[in-house]
Coordinates of C-alpha atoms and ligand atoms in Angstrom, one line a residue:
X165 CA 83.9 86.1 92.0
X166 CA 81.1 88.5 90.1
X167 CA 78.2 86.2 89.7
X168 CA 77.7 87.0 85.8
X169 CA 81.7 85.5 85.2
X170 CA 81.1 82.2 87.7
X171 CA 77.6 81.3 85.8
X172 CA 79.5 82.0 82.7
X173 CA 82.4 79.7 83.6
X174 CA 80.4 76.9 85.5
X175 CA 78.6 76.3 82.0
X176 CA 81.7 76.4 80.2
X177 CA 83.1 72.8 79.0
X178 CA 85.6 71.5 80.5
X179 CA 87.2 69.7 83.6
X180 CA 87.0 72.0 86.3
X181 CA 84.5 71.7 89.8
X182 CA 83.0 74.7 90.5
X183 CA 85.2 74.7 94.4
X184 CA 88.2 74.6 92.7
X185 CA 87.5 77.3 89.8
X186 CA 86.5 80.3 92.3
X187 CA 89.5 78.9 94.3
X188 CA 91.9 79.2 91.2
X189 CA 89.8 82.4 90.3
X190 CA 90.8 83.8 93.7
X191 CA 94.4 82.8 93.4
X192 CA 94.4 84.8 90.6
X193 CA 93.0 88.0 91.7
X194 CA 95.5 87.9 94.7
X195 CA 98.8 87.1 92.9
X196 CA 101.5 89.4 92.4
X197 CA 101.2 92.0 89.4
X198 CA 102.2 90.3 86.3
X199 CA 101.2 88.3 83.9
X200 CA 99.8 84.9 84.7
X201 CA 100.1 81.3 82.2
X202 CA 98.0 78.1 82.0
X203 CA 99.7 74.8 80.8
X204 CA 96.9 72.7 79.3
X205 CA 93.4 75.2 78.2
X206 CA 91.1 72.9 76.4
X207 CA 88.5 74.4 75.7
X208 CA 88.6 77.7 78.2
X209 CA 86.8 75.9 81.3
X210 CA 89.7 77.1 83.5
X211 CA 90.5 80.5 81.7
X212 CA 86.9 82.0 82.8
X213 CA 88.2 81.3 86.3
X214 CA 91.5 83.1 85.6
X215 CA 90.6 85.3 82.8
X216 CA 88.0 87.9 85.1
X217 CA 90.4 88.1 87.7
X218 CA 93.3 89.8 86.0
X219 CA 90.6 91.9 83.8
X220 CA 90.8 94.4 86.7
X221 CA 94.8 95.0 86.9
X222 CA 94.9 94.8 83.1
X223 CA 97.5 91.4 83.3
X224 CA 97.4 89.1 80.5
X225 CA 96.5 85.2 81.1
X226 CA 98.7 83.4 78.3
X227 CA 97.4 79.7 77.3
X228 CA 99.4 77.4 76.3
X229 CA 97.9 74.3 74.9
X230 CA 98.5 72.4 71.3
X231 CA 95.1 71.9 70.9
X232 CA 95.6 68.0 70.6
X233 CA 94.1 66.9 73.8
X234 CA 96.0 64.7 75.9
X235 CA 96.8 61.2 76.1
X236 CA 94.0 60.8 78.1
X237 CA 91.6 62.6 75.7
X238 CA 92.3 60.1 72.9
X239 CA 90.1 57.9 71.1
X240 CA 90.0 54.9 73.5
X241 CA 90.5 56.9 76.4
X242 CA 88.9 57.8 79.8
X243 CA 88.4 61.4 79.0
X244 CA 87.7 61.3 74.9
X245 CA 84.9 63.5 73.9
X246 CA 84.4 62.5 70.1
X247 CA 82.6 65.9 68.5
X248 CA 86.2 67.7 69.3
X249 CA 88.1 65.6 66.4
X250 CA 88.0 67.5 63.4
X251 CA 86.7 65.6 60.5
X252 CA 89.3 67.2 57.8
X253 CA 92.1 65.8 59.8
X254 CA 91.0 63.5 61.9
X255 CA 92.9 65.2 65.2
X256 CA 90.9 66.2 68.1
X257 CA 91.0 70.1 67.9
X258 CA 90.2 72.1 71.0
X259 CA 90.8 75.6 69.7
X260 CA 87.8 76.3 68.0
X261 CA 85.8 75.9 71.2
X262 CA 88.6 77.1 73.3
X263 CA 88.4 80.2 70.9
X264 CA 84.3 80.8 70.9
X265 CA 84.6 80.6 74.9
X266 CA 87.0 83.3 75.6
X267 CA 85.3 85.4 72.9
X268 CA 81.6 84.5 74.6
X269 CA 83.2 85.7 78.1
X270 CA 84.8 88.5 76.9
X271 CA 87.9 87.7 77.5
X272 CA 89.6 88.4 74.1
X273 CA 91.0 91.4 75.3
X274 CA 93.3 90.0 77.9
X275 CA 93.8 86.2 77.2
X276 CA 96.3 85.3 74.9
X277 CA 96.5 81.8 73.4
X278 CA 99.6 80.1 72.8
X279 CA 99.6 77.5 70.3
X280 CA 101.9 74.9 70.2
X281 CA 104.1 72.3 72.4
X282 CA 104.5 73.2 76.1
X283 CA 108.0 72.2 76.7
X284 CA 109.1 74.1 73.2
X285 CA 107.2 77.2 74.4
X286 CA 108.6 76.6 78.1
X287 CA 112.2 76.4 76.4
X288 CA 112.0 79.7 74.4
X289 CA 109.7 81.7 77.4
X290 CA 111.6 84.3 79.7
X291 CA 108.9 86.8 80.6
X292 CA 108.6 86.5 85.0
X293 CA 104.9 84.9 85.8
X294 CA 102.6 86.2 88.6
X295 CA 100.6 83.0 88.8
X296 CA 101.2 79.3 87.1
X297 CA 98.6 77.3 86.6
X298 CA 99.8 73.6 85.4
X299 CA 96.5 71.2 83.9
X300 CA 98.2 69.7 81.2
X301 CA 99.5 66.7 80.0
X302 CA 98.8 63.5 83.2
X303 CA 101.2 61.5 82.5
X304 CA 104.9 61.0 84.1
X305 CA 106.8 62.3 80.9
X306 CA 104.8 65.4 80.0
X307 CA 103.8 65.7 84.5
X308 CA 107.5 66.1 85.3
X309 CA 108.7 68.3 82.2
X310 CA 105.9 70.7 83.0
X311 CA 107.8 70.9 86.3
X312 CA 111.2 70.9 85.2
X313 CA 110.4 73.4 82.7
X314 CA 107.6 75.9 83.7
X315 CA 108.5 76.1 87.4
X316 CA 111.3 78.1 87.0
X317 CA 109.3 80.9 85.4
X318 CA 107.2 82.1 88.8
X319 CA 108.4 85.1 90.1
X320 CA 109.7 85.1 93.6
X321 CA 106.5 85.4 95.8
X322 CA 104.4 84.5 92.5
X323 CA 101.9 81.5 92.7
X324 CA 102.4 78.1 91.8
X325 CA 99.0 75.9 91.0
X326 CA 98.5 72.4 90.1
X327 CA 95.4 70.7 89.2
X328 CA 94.6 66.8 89.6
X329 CA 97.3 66.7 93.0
X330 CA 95.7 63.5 94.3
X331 CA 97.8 62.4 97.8
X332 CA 95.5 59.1 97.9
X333 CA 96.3 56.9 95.1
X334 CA 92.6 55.8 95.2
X335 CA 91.2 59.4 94.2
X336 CA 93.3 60.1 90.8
X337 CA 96.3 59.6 88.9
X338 CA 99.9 60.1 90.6
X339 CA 102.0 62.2 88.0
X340 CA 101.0 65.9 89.2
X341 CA 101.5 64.7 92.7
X342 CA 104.7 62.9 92.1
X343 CA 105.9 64.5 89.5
X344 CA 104.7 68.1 90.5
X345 CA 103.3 68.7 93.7
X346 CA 106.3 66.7 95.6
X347 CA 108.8 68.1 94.0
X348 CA 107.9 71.3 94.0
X349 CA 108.0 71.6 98.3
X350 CA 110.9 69.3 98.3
X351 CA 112.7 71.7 96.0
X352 CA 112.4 74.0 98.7
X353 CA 111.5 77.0 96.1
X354 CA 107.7 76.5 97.5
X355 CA 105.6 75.9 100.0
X356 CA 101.7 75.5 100.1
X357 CA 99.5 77.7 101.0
X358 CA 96.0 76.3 100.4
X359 CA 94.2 73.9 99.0
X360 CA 90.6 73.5 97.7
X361 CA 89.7 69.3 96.2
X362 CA 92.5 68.6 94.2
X363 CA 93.6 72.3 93.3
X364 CA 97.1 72.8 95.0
X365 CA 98.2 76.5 95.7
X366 CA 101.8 76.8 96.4
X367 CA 103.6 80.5 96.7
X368 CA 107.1 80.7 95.8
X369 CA 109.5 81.7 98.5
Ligands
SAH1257 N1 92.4 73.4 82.1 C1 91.4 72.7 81.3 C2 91.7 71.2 81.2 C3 93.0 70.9 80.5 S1 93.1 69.3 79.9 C4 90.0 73.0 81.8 O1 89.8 73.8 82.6 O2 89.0 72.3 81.3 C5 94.8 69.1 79.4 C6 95.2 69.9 78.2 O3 96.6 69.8 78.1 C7 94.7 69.4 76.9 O4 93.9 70.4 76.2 C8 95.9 69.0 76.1 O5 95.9 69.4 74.7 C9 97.0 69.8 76.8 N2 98.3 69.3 76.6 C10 98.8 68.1 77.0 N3 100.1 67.9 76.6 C11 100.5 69.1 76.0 C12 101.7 69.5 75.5 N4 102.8 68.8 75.5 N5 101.8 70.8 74.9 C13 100.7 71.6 74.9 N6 99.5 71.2 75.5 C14 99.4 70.0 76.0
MG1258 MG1 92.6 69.3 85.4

């Protein structure tokens, strides 16, 4: 990855390690032509991995995300972060930020956000995708619709990648593993391929 777009995205906020960022980034860049599509942005940590590596091919990187934060990234929760609620609404409100970053990485011209409920947008979507990237929602419910839903979009030979796959019960939450990651390769539509920390690359066959 070009050194000036991994400083860039390393600083960015957001819950992505470094290893699994140039690993997503590189999934990217080697994916089938085609336009690529991230379940859960946040605030862009994960598009300035994605983002530079379809700038050269000229694919757009559509994010989907309502901007609401998870379940998790409620007040009272593990992963709240306070200065995201907006103040005239009292709802956290990631696009702003999420906005400012792809601007600052100059990204604007090739990421597309997508506002609104994943499995609404999933519902409605029928464009083929290169590369799928799911990070959003942890939990069983919103875990296994993202599955049920989203999968069915990746072109044949097209990437499938999960974040927060944790095998060991003791290193993370279980929904993208059970309700993702094992019933992707049981599906038999993919198999994995590699694997950086908890980033799962699966290519569908
Ligand atoms: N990829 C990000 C982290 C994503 S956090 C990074 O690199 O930092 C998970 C995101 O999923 C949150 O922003 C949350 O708003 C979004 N999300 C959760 N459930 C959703 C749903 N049903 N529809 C749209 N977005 C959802
Ligand atoms: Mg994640």
């Amino acid at each position: 990855m070009p050194a000036a777009a991994r400083e860039f995205a390393e600083a960015a906020r957001g819950f992505m390690p470094p290893n699994e960022g140039e690993a997503l980034w590189l999934a990217a860049r080697e994916a089938p032509p085609g336009p690529v599509l991230e379940v859960g942005s946040y605030c862009g940590k994960s598009a300035c991995y994605i983002g530079p590596a379809l700038q050269p091919r000229g694919d757009l990187l559509f994010c989907v995300d309502h901007h609401r934060g998870s379940e998790e990234n409620q007040p009272g929760w593990e992963w709240h972060e306070p200065d995201l609620v907006d103040p005239a609404t009292g709802k956290i409100d990631t696009l702003p930020v999420f906005r400012r970053t792809v601007h600052d990485a100059g990204l604007e011209p090739n990421v597309v956000a997508v506002v609104g409920d994943g499995p609404k947008i999933a519902k409605a979507w029928t464009t083929p995708l290169s590369m799928l990237f799911i990070d959003g929602g942890h939990g069983e419910e919103p875990a296994s619709l993202d599955f049920q839903l989203w999968t069915p979009h990746v072109s044949p030979s097209g990437t499938l990648a999960i974040h927060d796959v944790f095998a060991d019960p003791a290193d993370g939450g279980r929904p993208p593993y059970e309700q993702i990651y094992l019933p992707a390769i049981q599906s038999g539509r993919f198999k994995e391929f590699a694997s950086t920390g908890s980033l799962k690359l699966l290519r569908r066959v």
